[in-house]
Short mmCIF file of C-alpha atoms and ligand atoms in Angstrom, two decimals:
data_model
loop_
_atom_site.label_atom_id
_atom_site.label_comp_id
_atom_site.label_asym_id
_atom_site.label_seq_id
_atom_site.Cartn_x
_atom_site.Cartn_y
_atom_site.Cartn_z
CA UNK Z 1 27.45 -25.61 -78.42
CA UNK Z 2 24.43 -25.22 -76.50
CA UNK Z 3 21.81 -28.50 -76.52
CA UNK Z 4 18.73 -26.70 -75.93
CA UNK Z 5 16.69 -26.33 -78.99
CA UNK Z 6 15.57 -22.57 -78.22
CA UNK Z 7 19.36 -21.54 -77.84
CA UNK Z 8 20.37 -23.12 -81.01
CA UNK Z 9 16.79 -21.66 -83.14
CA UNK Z 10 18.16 -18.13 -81.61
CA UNK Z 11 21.00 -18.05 -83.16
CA UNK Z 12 19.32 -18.09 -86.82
CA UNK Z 13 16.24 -16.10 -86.22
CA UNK Z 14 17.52 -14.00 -83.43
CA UNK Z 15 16.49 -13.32 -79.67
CA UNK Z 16 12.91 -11.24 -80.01
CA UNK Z 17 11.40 -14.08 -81.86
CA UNK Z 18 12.17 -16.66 -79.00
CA UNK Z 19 11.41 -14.84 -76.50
CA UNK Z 20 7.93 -14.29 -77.69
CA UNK Z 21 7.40 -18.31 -78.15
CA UNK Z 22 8.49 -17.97 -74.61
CA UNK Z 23 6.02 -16.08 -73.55
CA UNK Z 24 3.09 -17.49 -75.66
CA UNK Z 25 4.63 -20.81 -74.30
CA UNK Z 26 4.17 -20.17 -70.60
CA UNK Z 27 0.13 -20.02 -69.63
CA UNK Z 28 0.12 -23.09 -71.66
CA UNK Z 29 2.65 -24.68 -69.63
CA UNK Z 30 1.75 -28.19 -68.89
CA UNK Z 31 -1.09 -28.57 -71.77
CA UNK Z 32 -1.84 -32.10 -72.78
CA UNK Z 33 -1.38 -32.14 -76.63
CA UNK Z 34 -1.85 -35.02 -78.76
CA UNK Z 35 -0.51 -35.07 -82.79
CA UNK Z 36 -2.50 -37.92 -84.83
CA UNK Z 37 -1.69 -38.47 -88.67
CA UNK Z 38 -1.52 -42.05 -90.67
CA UNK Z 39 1.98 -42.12 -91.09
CA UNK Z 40 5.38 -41.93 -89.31
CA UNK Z 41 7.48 -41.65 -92.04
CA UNK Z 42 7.14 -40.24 -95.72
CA UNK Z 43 5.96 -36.94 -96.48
CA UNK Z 44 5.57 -33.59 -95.18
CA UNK Z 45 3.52 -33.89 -91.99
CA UNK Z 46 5.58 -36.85 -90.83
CA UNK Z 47 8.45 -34.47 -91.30
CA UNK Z 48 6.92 -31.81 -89.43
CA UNK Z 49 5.43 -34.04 -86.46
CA UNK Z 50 9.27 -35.25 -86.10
CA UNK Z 51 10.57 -31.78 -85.83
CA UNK Z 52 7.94 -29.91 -83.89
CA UNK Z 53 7.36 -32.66 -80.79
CA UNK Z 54 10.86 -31.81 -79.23
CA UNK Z 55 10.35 -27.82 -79.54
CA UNK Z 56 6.52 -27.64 -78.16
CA UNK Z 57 8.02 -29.99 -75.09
CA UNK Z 58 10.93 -27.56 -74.49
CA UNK Z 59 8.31 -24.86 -74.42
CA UNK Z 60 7.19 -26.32 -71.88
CA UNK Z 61 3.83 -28.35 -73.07
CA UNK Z 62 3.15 -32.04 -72.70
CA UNK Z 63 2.95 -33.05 -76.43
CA UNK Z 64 2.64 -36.52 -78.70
CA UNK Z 65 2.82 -37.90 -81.59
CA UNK Z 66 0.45 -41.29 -82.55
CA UNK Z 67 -0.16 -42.66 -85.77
CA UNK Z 68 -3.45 -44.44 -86.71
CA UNK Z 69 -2.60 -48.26 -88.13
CA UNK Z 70 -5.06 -49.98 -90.71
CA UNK Z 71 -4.49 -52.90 -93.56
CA UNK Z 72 -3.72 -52.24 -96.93
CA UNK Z 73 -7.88 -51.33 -98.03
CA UNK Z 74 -7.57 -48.34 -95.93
CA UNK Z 75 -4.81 -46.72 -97.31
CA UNK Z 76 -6.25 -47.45 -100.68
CA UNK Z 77 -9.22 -45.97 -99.67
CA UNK Z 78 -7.45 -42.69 -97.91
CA UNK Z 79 -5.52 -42.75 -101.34
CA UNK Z 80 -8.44 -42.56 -103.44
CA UNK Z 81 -10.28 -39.60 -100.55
CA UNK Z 82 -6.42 -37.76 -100.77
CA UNK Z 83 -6.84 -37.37 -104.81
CA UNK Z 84 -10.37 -37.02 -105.09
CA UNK Z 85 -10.27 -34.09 -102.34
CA UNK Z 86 -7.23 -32.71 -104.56
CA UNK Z 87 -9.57 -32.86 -107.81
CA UNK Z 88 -10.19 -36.01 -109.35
CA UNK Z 89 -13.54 -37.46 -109.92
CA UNK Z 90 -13.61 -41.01 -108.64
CA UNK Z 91 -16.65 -42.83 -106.51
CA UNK Z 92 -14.81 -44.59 -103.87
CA UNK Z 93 -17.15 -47.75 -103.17
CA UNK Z 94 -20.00 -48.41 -100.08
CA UNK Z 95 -17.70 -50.70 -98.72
CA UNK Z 96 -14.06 -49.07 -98.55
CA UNK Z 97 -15.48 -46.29 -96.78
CA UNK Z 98 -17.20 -48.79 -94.10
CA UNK Z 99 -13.58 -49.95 -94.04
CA UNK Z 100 -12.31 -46.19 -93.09
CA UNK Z 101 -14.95 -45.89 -90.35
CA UNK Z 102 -14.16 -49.56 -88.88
CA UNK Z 103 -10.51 -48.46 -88.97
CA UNK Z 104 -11.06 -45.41 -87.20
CA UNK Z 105 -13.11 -47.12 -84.90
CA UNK Z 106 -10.78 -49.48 -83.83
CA UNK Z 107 -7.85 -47.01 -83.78
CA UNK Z 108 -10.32 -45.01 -81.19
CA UNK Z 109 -10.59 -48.53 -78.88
CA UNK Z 110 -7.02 -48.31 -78.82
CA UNK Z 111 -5.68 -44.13 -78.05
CA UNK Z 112 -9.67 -43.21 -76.49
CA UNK Z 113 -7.77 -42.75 -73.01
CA UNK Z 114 -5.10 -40.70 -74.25
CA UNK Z 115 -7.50 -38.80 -76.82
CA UNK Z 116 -10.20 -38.49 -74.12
CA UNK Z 117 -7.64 -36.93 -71.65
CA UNK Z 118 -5.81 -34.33 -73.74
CA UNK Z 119 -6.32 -30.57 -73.65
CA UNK Z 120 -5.61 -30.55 -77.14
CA UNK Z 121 -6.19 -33.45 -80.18
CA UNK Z 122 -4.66 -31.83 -83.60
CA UNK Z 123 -6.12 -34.47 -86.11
CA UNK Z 124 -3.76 -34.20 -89.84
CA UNK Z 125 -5.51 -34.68 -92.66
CA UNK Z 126 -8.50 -37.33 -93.62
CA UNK Z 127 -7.25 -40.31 -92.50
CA UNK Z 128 -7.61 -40.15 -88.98
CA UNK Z 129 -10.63 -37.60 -89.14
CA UNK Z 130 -13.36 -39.45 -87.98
CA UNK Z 131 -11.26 -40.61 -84.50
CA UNK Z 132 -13.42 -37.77 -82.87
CA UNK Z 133 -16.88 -39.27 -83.81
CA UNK Z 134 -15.56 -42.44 -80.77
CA UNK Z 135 -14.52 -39.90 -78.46
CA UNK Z 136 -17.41 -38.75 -76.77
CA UNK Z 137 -16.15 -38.32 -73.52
CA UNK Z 138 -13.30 -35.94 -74.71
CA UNK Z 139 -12.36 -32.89 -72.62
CA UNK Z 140 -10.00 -30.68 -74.76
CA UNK Z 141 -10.48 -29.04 -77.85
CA UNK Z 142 -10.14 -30.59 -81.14
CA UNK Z 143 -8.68 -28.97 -84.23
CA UNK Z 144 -8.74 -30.86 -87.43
CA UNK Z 145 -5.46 -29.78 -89.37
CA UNK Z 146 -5.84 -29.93 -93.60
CA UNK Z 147 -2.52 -30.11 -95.53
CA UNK Z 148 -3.84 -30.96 -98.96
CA UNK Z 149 -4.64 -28.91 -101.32
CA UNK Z 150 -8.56 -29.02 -101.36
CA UNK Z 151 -8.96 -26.01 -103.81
CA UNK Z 152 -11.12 -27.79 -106.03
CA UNK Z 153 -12.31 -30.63 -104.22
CA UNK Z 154 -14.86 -33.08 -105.64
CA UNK Z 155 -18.05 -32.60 -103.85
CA UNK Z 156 -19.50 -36.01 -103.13
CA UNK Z 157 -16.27 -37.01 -100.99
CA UNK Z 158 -15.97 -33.49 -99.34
CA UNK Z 159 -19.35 -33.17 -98.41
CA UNK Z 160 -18.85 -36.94 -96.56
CA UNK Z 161 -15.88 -35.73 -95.07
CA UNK Z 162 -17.23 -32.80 -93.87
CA UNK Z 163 -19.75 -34.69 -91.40
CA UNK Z 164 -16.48 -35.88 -89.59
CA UNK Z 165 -14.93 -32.82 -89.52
CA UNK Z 166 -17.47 -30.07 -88.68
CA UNK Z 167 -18.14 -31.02 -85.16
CA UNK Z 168 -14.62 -30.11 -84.36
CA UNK Z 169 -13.10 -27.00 -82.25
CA UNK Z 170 -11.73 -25.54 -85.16
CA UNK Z 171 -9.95 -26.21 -88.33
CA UNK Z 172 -6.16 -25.14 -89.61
CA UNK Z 173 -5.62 -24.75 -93.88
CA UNK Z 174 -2.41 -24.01 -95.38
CA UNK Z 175 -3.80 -21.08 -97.80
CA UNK Z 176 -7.38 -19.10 -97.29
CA UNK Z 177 -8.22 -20.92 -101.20
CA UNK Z 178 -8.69 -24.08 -99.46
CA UNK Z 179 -10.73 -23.05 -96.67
CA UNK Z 180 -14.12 -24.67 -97.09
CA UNK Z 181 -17.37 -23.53 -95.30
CA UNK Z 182 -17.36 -25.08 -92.14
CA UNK Z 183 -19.32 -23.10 -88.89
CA UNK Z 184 -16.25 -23.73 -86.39
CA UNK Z 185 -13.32 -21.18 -86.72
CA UNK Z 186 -11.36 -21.40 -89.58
CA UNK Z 187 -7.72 -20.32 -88.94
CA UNK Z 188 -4.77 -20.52 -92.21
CA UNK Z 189 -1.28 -21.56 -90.87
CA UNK Z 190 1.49 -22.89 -93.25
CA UNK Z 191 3.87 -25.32 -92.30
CA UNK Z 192 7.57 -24.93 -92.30
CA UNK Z 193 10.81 -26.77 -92.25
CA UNK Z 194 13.48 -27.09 -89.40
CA UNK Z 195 17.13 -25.23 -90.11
CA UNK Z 196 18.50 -27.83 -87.51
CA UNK Z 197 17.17 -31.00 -88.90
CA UNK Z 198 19.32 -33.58 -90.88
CA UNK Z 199 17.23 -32.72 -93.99
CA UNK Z 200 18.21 -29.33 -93.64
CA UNK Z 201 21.84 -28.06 -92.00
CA UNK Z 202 24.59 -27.38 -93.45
CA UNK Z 203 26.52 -30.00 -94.55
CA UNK Z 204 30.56 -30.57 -95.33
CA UNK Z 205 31.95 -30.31 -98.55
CA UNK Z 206 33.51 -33.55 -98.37
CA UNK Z 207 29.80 -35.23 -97.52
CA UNK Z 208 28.44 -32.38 -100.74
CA UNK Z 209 31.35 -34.65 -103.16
CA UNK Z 210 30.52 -38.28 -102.07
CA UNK Z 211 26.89 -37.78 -102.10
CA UNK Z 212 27.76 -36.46 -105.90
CA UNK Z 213 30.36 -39.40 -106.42
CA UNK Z 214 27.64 -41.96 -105.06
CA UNK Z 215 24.74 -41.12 -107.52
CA UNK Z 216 27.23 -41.39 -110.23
CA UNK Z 217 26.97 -37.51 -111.32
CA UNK Z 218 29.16 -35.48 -113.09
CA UNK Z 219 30.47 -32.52 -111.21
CA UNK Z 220 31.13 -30.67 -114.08
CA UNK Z 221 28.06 -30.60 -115.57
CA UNK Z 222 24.71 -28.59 -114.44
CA UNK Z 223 22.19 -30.95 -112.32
CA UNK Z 224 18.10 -30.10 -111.70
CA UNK Z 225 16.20 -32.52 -109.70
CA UNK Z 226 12.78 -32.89 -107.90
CA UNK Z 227 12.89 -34.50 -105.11
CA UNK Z 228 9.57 -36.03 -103.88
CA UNK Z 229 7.37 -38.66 -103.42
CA UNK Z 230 6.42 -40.90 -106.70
CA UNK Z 231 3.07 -39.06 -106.91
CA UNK Z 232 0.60 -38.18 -110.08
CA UNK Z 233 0.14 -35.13 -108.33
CA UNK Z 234 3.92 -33.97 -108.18
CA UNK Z 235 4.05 -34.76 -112.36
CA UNK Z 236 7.38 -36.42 -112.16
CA UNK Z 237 6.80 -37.49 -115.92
CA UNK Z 238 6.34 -33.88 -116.70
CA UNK Z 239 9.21 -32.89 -115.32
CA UNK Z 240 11.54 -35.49 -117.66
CA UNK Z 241 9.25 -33.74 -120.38
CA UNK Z 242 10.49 -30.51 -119.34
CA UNK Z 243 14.10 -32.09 -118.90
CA UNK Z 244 14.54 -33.44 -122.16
CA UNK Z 245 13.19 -30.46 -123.75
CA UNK Z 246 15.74 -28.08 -121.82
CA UNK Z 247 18.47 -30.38 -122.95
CA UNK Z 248 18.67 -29.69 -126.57
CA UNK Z 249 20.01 -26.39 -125.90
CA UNK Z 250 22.14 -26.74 -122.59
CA UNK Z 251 23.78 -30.06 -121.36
CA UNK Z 252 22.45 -31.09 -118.15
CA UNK Z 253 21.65 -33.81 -115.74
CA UNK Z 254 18.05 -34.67 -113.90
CA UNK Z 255 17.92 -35.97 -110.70
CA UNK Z 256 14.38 -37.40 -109.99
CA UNK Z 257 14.60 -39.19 -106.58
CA UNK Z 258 11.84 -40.24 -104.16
CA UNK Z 259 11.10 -42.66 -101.83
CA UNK Z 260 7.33 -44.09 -100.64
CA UNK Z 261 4.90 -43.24 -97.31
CA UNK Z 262 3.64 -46.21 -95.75
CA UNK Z 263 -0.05 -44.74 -95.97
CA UNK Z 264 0.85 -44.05 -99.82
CA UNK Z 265 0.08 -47.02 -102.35
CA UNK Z 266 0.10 -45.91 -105.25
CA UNK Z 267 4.11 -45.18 -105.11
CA UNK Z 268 5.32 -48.24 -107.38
CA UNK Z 269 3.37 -48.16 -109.98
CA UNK Z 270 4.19 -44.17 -110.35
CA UNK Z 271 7.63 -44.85 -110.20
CA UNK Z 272 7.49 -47.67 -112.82
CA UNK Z 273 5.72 -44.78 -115.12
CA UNK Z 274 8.76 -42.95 -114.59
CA UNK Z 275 11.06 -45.17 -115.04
CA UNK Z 276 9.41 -46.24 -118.22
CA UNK Z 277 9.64 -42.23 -119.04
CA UNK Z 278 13.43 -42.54 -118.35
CA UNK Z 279 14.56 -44.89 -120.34
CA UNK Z 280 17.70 -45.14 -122.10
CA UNK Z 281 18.86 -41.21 -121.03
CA UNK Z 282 21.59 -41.78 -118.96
CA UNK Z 283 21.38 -38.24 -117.75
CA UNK Z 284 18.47 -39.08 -115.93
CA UNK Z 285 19.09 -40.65 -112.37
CA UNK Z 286 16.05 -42.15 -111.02
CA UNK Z 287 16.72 -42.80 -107.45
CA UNK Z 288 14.52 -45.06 -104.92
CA UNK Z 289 15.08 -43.57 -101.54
CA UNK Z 290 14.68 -45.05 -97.85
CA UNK Z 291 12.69 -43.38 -95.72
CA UNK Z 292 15.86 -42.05 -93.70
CA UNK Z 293 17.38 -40.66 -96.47
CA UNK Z 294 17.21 -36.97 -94.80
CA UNK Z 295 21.09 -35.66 -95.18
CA UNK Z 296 21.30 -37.77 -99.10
CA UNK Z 297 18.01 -35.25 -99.65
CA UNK Z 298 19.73 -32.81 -98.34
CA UNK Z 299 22.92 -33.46 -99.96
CA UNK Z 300 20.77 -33.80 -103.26
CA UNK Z 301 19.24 -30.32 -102.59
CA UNK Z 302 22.32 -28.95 -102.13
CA UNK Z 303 24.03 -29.84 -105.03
CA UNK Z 304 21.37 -28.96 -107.45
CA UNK Z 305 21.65 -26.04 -109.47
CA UNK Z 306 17.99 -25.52 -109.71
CA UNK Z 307 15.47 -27.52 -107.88
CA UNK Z 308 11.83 -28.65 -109.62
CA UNK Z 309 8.73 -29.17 -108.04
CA UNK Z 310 6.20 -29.35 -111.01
CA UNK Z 311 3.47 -29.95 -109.03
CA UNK Z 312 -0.57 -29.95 -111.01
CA UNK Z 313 -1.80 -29.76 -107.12
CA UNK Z 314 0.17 -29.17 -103.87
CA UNK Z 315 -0.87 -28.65 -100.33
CA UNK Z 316 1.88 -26.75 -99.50
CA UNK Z 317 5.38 -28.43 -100.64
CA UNK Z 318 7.92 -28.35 -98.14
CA UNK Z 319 10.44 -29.45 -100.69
CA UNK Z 320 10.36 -26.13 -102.13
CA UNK Z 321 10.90 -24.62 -99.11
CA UNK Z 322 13.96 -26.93 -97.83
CA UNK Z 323 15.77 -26.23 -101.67
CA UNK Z 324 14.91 -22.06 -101.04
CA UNK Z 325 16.74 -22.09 -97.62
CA UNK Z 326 19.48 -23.93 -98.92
CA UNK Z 327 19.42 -20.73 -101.67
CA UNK Z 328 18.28 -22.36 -105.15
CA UNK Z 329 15.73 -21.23 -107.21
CA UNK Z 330 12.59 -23.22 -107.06
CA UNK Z 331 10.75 -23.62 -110.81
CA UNK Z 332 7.78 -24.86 -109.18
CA UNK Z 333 3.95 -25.50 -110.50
CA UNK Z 334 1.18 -22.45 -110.37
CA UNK Z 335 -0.91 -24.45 -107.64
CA UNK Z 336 -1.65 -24.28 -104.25
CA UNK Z 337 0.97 -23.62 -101.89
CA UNK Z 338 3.66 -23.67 -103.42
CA UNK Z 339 2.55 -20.17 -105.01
CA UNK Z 340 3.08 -18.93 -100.94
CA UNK Z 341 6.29 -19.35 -101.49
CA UNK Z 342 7.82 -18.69 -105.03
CA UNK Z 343 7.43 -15.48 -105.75
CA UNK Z 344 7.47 -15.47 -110.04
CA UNK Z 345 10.65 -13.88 -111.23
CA UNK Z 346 11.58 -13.16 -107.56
CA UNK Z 347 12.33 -16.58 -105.23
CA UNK Z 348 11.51 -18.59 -108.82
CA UNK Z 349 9.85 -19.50 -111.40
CA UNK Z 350 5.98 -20.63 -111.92
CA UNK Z 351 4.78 -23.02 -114.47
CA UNK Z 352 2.08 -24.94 -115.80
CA UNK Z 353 3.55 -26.82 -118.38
CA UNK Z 354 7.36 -29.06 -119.54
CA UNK Z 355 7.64 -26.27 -122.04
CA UNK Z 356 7.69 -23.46 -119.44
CA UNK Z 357 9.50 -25.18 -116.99
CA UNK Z 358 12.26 -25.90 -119.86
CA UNK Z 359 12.15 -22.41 -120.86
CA UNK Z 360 12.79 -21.28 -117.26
CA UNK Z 361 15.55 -23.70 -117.12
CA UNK Z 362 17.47 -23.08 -120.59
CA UNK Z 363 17.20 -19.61 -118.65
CA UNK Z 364 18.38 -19.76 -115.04
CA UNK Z 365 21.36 -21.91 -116.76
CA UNK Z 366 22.41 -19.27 -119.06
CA UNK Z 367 22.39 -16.21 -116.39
CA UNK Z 368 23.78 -17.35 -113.96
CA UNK Z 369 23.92 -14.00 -111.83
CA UNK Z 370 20.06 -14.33 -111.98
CA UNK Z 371 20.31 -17.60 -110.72
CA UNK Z 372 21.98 -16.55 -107.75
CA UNK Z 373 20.62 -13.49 -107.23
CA UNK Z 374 17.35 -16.02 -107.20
CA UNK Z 375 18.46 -18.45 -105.35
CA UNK Z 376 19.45 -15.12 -102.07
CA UNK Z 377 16.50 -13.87 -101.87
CA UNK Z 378 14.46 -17.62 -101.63
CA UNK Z 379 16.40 -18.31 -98.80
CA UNK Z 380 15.80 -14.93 -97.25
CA UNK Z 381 12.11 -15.54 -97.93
CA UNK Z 382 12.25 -18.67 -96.33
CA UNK Z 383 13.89 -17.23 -93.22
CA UNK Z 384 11.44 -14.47 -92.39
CA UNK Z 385 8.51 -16.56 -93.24
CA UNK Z 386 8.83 -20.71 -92.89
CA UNK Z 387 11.12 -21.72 -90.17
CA UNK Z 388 9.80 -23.92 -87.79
CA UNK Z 389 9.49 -20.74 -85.04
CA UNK Z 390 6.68 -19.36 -87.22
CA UNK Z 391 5.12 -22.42 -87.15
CA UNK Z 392 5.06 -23.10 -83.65
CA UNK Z 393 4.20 -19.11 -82.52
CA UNK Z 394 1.21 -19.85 -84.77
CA UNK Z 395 0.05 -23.00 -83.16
CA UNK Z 396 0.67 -21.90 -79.30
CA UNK Z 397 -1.45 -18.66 -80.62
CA UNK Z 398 -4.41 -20.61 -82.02
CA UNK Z 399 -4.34 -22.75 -78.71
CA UNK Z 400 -4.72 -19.52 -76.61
CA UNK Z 401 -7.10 -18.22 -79.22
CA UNK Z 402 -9.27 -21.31 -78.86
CA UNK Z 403 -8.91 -21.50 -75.23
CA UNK Z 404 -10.42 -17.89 -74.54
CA UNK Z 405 -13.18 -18.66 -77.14
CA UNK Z 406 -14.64 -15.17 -78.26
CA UNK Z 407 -12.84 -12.85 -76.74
CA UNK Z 408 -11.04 -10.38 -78.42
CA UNK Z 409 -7.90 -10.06 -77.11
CA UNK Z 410 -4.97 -12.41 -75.87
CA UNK Z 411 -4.08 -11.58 -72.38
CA UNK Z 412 -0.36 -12.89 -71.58
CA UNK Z 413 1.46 -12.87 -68.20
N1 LIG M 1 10.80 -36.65 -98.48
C1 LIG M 1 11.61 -37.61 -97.95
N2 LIG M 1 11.90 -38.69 -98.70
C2 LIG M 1 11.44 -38.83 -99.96
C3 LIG M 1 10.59 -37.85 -100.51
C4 LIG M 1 10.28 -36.75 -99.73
O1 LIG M 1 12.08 -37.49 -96.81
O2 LIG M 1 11.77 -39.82 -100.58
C5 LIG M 1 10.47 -35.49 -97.65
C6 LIG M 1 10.76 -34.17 -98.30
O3 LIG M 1 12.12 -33.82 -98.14
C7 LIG M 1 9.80 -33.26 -97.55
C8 LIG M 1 8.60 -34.16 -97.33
O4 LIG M 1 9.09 -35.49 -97.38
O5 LIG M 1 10.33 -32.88 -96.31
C9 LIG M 1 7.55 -33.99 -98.41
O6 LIG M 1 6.76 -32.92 -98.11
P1 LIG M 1 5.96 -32.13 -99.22
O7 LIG M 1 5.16 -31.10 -98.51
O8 LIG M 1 6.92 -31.62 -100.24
O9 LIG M 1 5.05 -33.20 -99.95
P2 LIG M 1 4.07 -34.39 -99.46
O10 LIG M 1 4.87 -35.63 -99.64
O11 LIG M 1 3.68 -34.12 -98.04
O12 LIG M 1 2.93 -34.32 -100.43
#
């Protein structure tokens, strides 16, 4: 078996689409890019960052990865800007948002060379957003990259936000409903998962049975299970609504496992509210997870006969899109983007409440040709449209697109 990344990706999505990252690849050989976020481990853009590194330097660009550091205030405070851009109404105080300038300050004392120097800064998400405002002397472009889901944002905190974010290059959104008016160019890319990553190949059958025999479930019985972070957002509470309801007409087991983000601290008290939620149903398995967890997810995934997400708000939800390629129907929330990717009656179900989620359960359970027929065509979805090629063809376009400013066309070798 080859080692090169490219050789291994063209085996799954086939020759034409390689050679075309290829080619996009090559007048950008060389580039200088830099990836900031807040966090190097939990959640979906840590799991992208991880995954798309190695590929963008075996295209042949100069790319990496840093992660702004602050005490425990900021992350409160980026908590507090992360749900009140997804929706809630909060006033976060004078002085935690001095605190998320001071941070960013002193994270630009520390990367200003690096930032300063690179052809390209992608900035993820609020956090590190105001990292530009220190960075006077920069020379490349600067593209602030949204993953939330900023549909209906409240105002006050977007409209501070958006001081830090409108002097970049350009801006990157999941889905066009969360594109806010900004005057840079506005581009919509969604992210994707990795086929080759530990959270998503195949895995034995033998690994499939201990991972089952480990978290004490019965193999005879039907198993559902969201598999997230411990977040309001992600309604894990809703989802043991919707499991106890399915379970007075099928038998069935729930799998609710998580771990934390270290820029996420709001994570123990959510999963004390669902613990609390859990209590004394021993067909619910609650499961803390480390953050390296990546084949038990997968494992998890796999074994699942349907996989939740019952998100009330979701940027874009890459654990819907790792359970579709491994070919299970998603019953997912109506929100954001995980409506990109399950297609009602099609690659799943949508919901907005436990008693439609149990209904689509009670359902999938009982026709069990649907189920699969379901559970096909997600991971066919998921393979023309959210593999980690896309993803990358996307970015190396916006960088030429950015890089020849207005004109019309992109002029390859
Ligand atoms: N994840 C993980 N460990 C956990 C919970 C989640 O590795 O305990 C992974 C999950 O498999 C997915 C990512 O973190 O790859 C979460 O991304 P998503 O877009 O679903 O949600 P986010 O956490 O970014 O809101």
């Amino acid at each position: 078996m080859t080692d090169l990344l490219l050789d291994q990706y063209q085996e799954i999505v086939g020759e034409e689409v390689i050679n075309s990252l290829r080619q996009l690849a090559e007048p950008l050989r060389g580039t200088k890019v830099v990836h900031v976020n807040s966090t190097r481990e939990g959640g979906g853009v840590a799991e992208i960052l991880h995954r798309m590194i190695p590929l963008k330097k075996e295209l042949g660009l100069d790319p990496c990865w840093e992660v702004i550091v602050g005490e425990g205030d900021f992350y409160q405070c980026t908590k507090y800007m992360h749900n009140t851009l997804q929706g809630n109404r909060f006033e976060i105080s004078r002085s935690l948002l001095k605190l998320y300038e001071d941070t960013n300050e002193e994270n630009a004392e520390r990367l200003r060379g690096q930032l300063e120097e690179a052809d390209f800064v992608f900035i993820h998400d609020p956090q590190p957003a105001p990292l530009l405002s220190w960075c006077s002397g920069r020379k490349g472009k600067w593209i602030w990259r949204c993953h939330i889901d900023v549909s209906r944002p409240y105002r006050p905190v977007w409209k501070y936000l958006r001081d830090f974010v409108e002097p970049y290059d350009a801006s990157i959104w999941s889905l066009a409903e969360f594109a806010q008016p900004l005057h840079h160019p506005l581009y919509l890319i969604a992210p994707s998962i990795d086929p080759l990553s530990e959270k998503n190949k195949e895995l034995s059958e033998t690994e499939l049975q201990e991972i089952l025999k480990r978290s004490k479930l019965d193999p005879y019985r039907p198993i559902v299970a969201q598999i997230s972070r411990f977040d309001r957002f992600k309604d894990p509470v809703g989802v043991i609504q919707a499991f106890r309801l399915a379970k007075k007409f099928v038998s069935l087991q729930l799998v609710l496992a998580g771990g934390g983000a270290t820029d996420d601290p709001e994570g123990d008290e959510v999963l004390a509210e669902v613990k609390a939620a859990a209590m004394g149903d021993l067909d619910i398995h609650v499961m803390l997870l480390p953050s390296d967890a990546h084949r038990t997810i997968n494992g998890l995934q796999r074994i699942s006969d349907i996989v939740l997400q019952k998100s009330t708000k979701e940027g874009f939800g890459l654990t819907v899109t790792e359970a579709m390629w491994k070919g299970k129907p998603v019953i997912g929330g109506e929100v954001g983007g995980i409506c990109l990717q399950v297609h009602n009656h099609h690659t799943g179900f949508l919901v907005n409440t436990p008693e439609g989620a149990a209904l689509r359960i009670r359902y999938l359970l009982t026709h069990r040709d649907k189920l699969e027929e379901m559970g096909r065509k997600a991971r066919q979805f998921i393979l023309e449209n959210f593999l980690i090629t896309r993803h990358v063809r996307e970015y190396l376009t916006l960088m030429l697109a950015v890089l020849q400013g207005s004109e019309a066309r992109i002029e390859l070798a």
